[in-house]
Amino acid sequence: MSIWWSLHLRREAASVPLARRLLIGTMETAGVDPDISFDLSVALSEACANAVEHGGAEEPGGPCEAYRVTAYLDGERCRIEVSDTGPGFPAGGAGAGVLPPAPPEEAESGRGLCLIRELADHVHIGSTPGRSGSVVSFDKILKWREDAPLVAV
């Protein structure tokens, strides 16, 4: 069984719950265990929130007012990619696969990438030198409900 979808979303806060609800609905319909669905939906929300906040030009009407979310449920694995056309990660930072240090406890932001790493089985964070944009992709082994209609064979 394979299911995939891709969304081209505006960089607005309202797009984050839309992507999350679509992922949860897809997984629920396929019969994925609710705990796995929840973990992936939280990770997706964090990745989307980062794309909304950091993924584009500051001037309205600029070419960077959108980002893309793609989800693949393929066999026993779910892979999610969130890409934007913003400035990307700084050299030697998260884009080079280096996770930034955890923020101080009192910080109100900065935990998204750390949380994604905790919730997913494998995470790749990248940006291409000389090109704008970044991609956060992560995957997780799926577990299925006993009554799953679309369980992988």
mmCIF file of C-alpha atoms in Angstrom:
data_model
loop_
_atom_site.group_PDB
_atom_site.id
_atom_site.type_symbol
_atom_site.label_atom_id
_atom_site.label_comp_id
_atom_site.label_asym_id
_atom_site.label_seq_id
_atom_site.Cartn_x
_atom_site.Cartn_y
_atom_site.Cartn_z
ATOM 1 C CA MET A 1 0.000 0.000 0.000
ATOM 2 C CA SER A 2 1.264 3.443 -0.920
ATOM 3 C CA ILE A 3 -0.359 6.814 -0.381
ATOM 4 C CA TRP A 4 1.245 10.163 -1.089
ATOM 5 C CA TRP A 5 0.108 13.754 -1.284
ATOM 6 C CA SER A 6 1.711 17.135 -1.717
ATOM 7 C CA LEU A 7 0.507 20.581 -0.701
ATOM 8 C CA HIS A 8 1.694 23.987 -1.844
ATOM 9 C CA LEU A 9 0.784 26.248 1.079
ATOM 10 C CA ARG A 10 0.925 29.958 1.777
ATOM 11 C CA ARG A 11 3.341 31.000 4.501
ATOM 12 C CA GLU A 12 0.540 31.789 6.949
ATOM 13 C CA ALA A 13 -0.083 30.367 10.388
ATOM 14 C CA ALA A 14 -3.476 29.010 9.242
ATOM 15 C CA SER A 15 -1.713 26.608 6.863
ATOM 16 C CA VAL A 16 -0.100 24.631 9.705
ATOM 17 C CA PRO A 17 -3.290 23.036 11.110
ATOM 18 C CA LEU A 18 -4.481 22.328 7.562
ATOM 19 C CA ALA A 19 -1.398 20.204 6.837
ATOM 20 C CA ARG A 20 -1.635 18.529 10.250
ATOM 21 C CA ARG A 21 -5.330 17.626 9.811
ATOM 22 C CA LEU A 22 -4.693 16.191 6.338
ATOM 23 C CA LEU A 23 -1.879 14.007 7.683
ATOM 24 C CA ILE A 24 -3.936 12.781 10.645
ATOM 25 C CA GLY A 25 -6.927 12.073 8.389
ATOM 26 C CA THR A 26 -4.796 10.119 5.934
ATOM 27 C CA MET A 27 -3.231 8.034 8.672
ATOM 28 C CA GLU A 28 -6.530 7.430 10.438
ATOM 29 C CA THR A 29 -8.144 6.281 7.188
ATOM 30 C CA ALA A 30 -5.219 3.979 6.418
ATOM 31 C CA GLY A 31 -5.320 2.486 9.925
ATOM 32 C CA VAL A 32 -2.073 3.799 11.383
ATOM 33 C CA ASP A 33 -1.730 3.536 15.166
ATOM 34 C CA PRO A 34 -2.947 6.808 16.762
ATOM 35 C CA ASP A 35 0.250 7.288 18.803
ATOM 36 C CA ILE A 36 2.391 7.177 15.645
ATOM 37 C CA SER A 37 -0.033 9.539 13.892
ATOM 38 C CA PHE A 38 0.176 11.975 16.806
ATOM 39 C CA ASP A 39 4.002 11.947 16.879
ATOM 40 C CA LEU A 40 4.218 12.598 13.138
ATOM 41 C CA SER A 41 1.549 15.294 13.245
ATOM 42 C CA VAL A 42 3.433 17.184 15.978
ATOM 43 C CA ALA A 43 6.690 16.884 14.015
ATOM 44 C CA LEU A 44 4.909 18.101 10.874
ATOM 45 C CA SER A 45 3.443 21.066 12.762
ATOM 46 C CA GLU A 46 6.917 22.060 13.956
ATOM 47 C CA ALA A 47 8.418 21.795 10.475
ATOM 48 C CA CYS A 48 5.555 23.810 8.962
ATOM 49 C CA ALA A 49 5.792 26.460 11.688
ATOM 50 C CA ASN A 50 9.503 26.841 10.891
ATOM 51 C CA ALA A 51 8.742 27.218 7.175
ATOM 52 C CA VAL A 52 6.080 29.842 7.922
ATOM 53 C CA GLU A 53 8.393 31.804 10.222
ATOM 54 C CA HIS A 54 11.744 31.449 8.439
ATOM 55 C CA GLY A 55 11.005 30.219 4.916
ATOM 56 C CA GLY A 56 10.720 33.266 2.728
ATOM 57 C CA ALA A 57 11.338 36.868 1.883
ATOM 58 C CA GLU A 58 10.182 39.539 4.269
ATOM 59 C CA GLU A 59 8.591 41.779 1.648
ATOM 60 C CA PRO A 60 4.918 41.064 0.813
ATOM 61 C CA GLY A 61 4.269 39.781 -2.672
ATOM 62 C CA GLY A 62 7.779 38.360 -2.922
ATOM 63 C CA PRO A 63 8.474 34.995 -4.548
ATOM 64 C CA CYS A 64 8.857 33.229 -1.199
ATOM 65 C CA GLU A 65 5.332 33.354 0.149
ATOM 66 C CA ALA A 66 4.739 29.603 -0.103
ATOM 67 C CA TYR A 67 6.173 26.313 1.077
ATOM 68 C CA ARG A 68 5.562 22.679 0.163
ATOM 69 C CA VAL A 69 4.606 19.678 2.285
ATOM 70 C CA THR A 70 4.803 16.171 0.863
ATOM 71 C CA ALA A 71 3.871 13.001 2.740
ATOM 72 C CA TYR A 72 4.504 9.428 1.656
ATOM 73 C CA LEU A 73 3.004 6.397 3.378
ATOM 74 C CA ASP A 74 4.817 3.585 1.670
ATOM 75 C CA GLY A 75 4.775 0.094 3.090
ATOM 76 C CA GLU A 76 5.808 0.243 6.720
ATOM 77 C CA ARG A 77 7.205 3.791 6.673
ATOM 78 C CA CYS A 78 5.923 7.342 6.535
ATOM 79 C CA ARG A 79 8.204 10.037 5.131
ATOM 80 C CA ILE A 80 7.395 13.731 5.332
ATOM 81 C CA GLU A 81 9.223 16.583 3.602
ATOM 82 C CA VAL A 82 8.713 20.288 4.217
ATOM 83 C CA SER A 83 10.559 22.605 1.839
ATOM 84 C CA ASP A 84 10.671 26.354 1.488
ATOM 85 C CA THR A 85 12.454 28.972 -0.583
ATOM 86 C CA GLY A 86 13.798 31.081 2.261
ATOM 87 C CA PRO A 87 17.417 31.874 3.075
ATOM 88 C CA GLY A 88 18.221 28.302 4.133
ATOM 89 C CA PHE A 89 20.358 27.295 7.078
ATOM 90 C CA PRO A 90 23.645 29.029 7.864
ATOM 91 C CA ALA A 91 26.817 27.241 6.730
ATOM 92 C CA GLY A 92 27.937 24.696 9.304
ATOM 93 C CA GLY A 93 24.550 24.856 11.036
ATOM 94 C CA ALA A 94 21.475 22.662 10.827
ATOM 95 C CA GLY A 95 21.696 22.551 7.026
ATOM 96 C CA ALA A 96 24.955 20.656 7.354
ATOM 97 C CA GLY A 97 23.150 18.063 9.459
ATOM 98 C CA VAL A 98 24.262 19.699 12.709
ATOM 99 C CA LEU A 99 21.430 20.149 15.150
ATOM 100 C CA PRO A 100 21.588 23.503 16.908
ATOM 101 C CA PRO A 101 21.962 23.350 20.688
ATOM 102 C CA ALA A 102 18.763 23.163 22.701
ATOM 103 C CA PRO A 103 17.531 26.607 23.684
ATOM 104 C CA PRO A 104 17.451 27.681 27.333
ATOM 105 C CA GLU A 105 14.429 26.443 29.291
ATOM 106 C CA GLU A 106 12.921 29.927 29.484
ATOM 107 C CA ALA A 107 13.101 30.436 25.702
ATOM 108 C CA GLU A 108 9.745 30.659 23.942
ATOM 109 C CA SER A 109 10.991 29.307 20.616
ATOM 110 C CA GLY A 110 13.820 27.304 19.082
ATOM 111 C CA ARG A 111 12.806 23.789 20.051
ATOM 112 C CA GLY A 112 11.206 22.711 16.750
ATOM 113 C CA LEU A 113 14.127 20.853 15.173
ATOM 114 C CA CYS A 114 14.996 19.173 18.493
ATOM 115 C CA LEU A 115 11.392 18.029 18.873
ATOM 116 C CA ILE A 116 11.279 16.667 15.313
ATOM 117 C CA ARG A 117 14.436 14.658 16.045
ATOM 118 C CA GLU A 118 12.834 13.207 19.186
ATOM 119 C CA LEU A 119 9.581 12.205 17.454
ATOM 120 C CA ALA A 120 10.909 10.741 14.197
ATOM 121 C CA ASP A 121 13.145 7.748 13.512
ATOM 122 C CA HIS A 122 15.331 9.520 10.944
ATOM 123 C CA VAL A 123 15.689 13.233 10.196
ATOM 124 C CA HIS A 124 17.501 15.031 7.388
ATOM 125 C CA ILE A 125 17.864 18.791 7.479
ATOM 126 C CA GLY A 126 19.414 20.458 4.491
ATOM 127 C CA SER A 127 19.899 23.444 2.293
ATOM 128 C CA THR A 128 21.942 23.817 -0.836
ATOM 129 C CA PRO A 129 24.838 26.314 -0.798
ATOM 130 C CA GLY A 130 24.225 29.046 -3.341
ATOM 131 C CA ARG A 131 20.503 28.284 -3.550
ATOM 132 C CA SER A 132 17.793 29.577 -1.313
ATOM 133 C CA GLY A 133 15.553 27.321 0.663
ATOM 134 C CA SER A 134 15.731 24.437 3.033
ATOM 135 C CA VAL A 135 14.253 20.972 3.317
ATOM 136 C CA VAL A 136 13.377 19.189 6.528
ATOM 137 C CA SER A 137 12.521 15.550 5.928
ATOM 138 C CA PHE A 138 11.795 12.908 8.493
ATOM 139 C CA ASP A 139 10.409 9.413 8.612
ATOM 140 C CA LYS A 140 9.008 6.938 11.064
ATOM 141 C CA ILE A 141 8.250 3.231 11.010
ATOM 142 C CA LEU A 142 4.481 2.757 11.062
ATOM 143 C CA LYS A 143 2.484 0.621 13.442
ATOM 144 C CA TRP A 144 -1.044 -0.369 12.506
ATOM 145 C CA ARG A 145 -4.347 -0.740 14.317
ATOM 146 C CA GLU A 146 -5.685 -4.290 14.371
ATOM 147 C CA ASP A 147 -8.612 -3.242 12.165
ATOM 148 C CA ALA A 148 -6.452 -1.316 9.680
ATOM 149 C CA PRO A 149 -8.129 -1.394 6.248
ATOM 150 C CA LEU A 150 -4.993 -0.511 4.263
ATOM 151 C CA VAL A 151 -2.244 -2.251 6.222
ATOM 152 C CA ALA A 152 0.909 -2.981 4.236
ATOM 153 C CA VAL A 153 1.259 -6.566 3.055
#
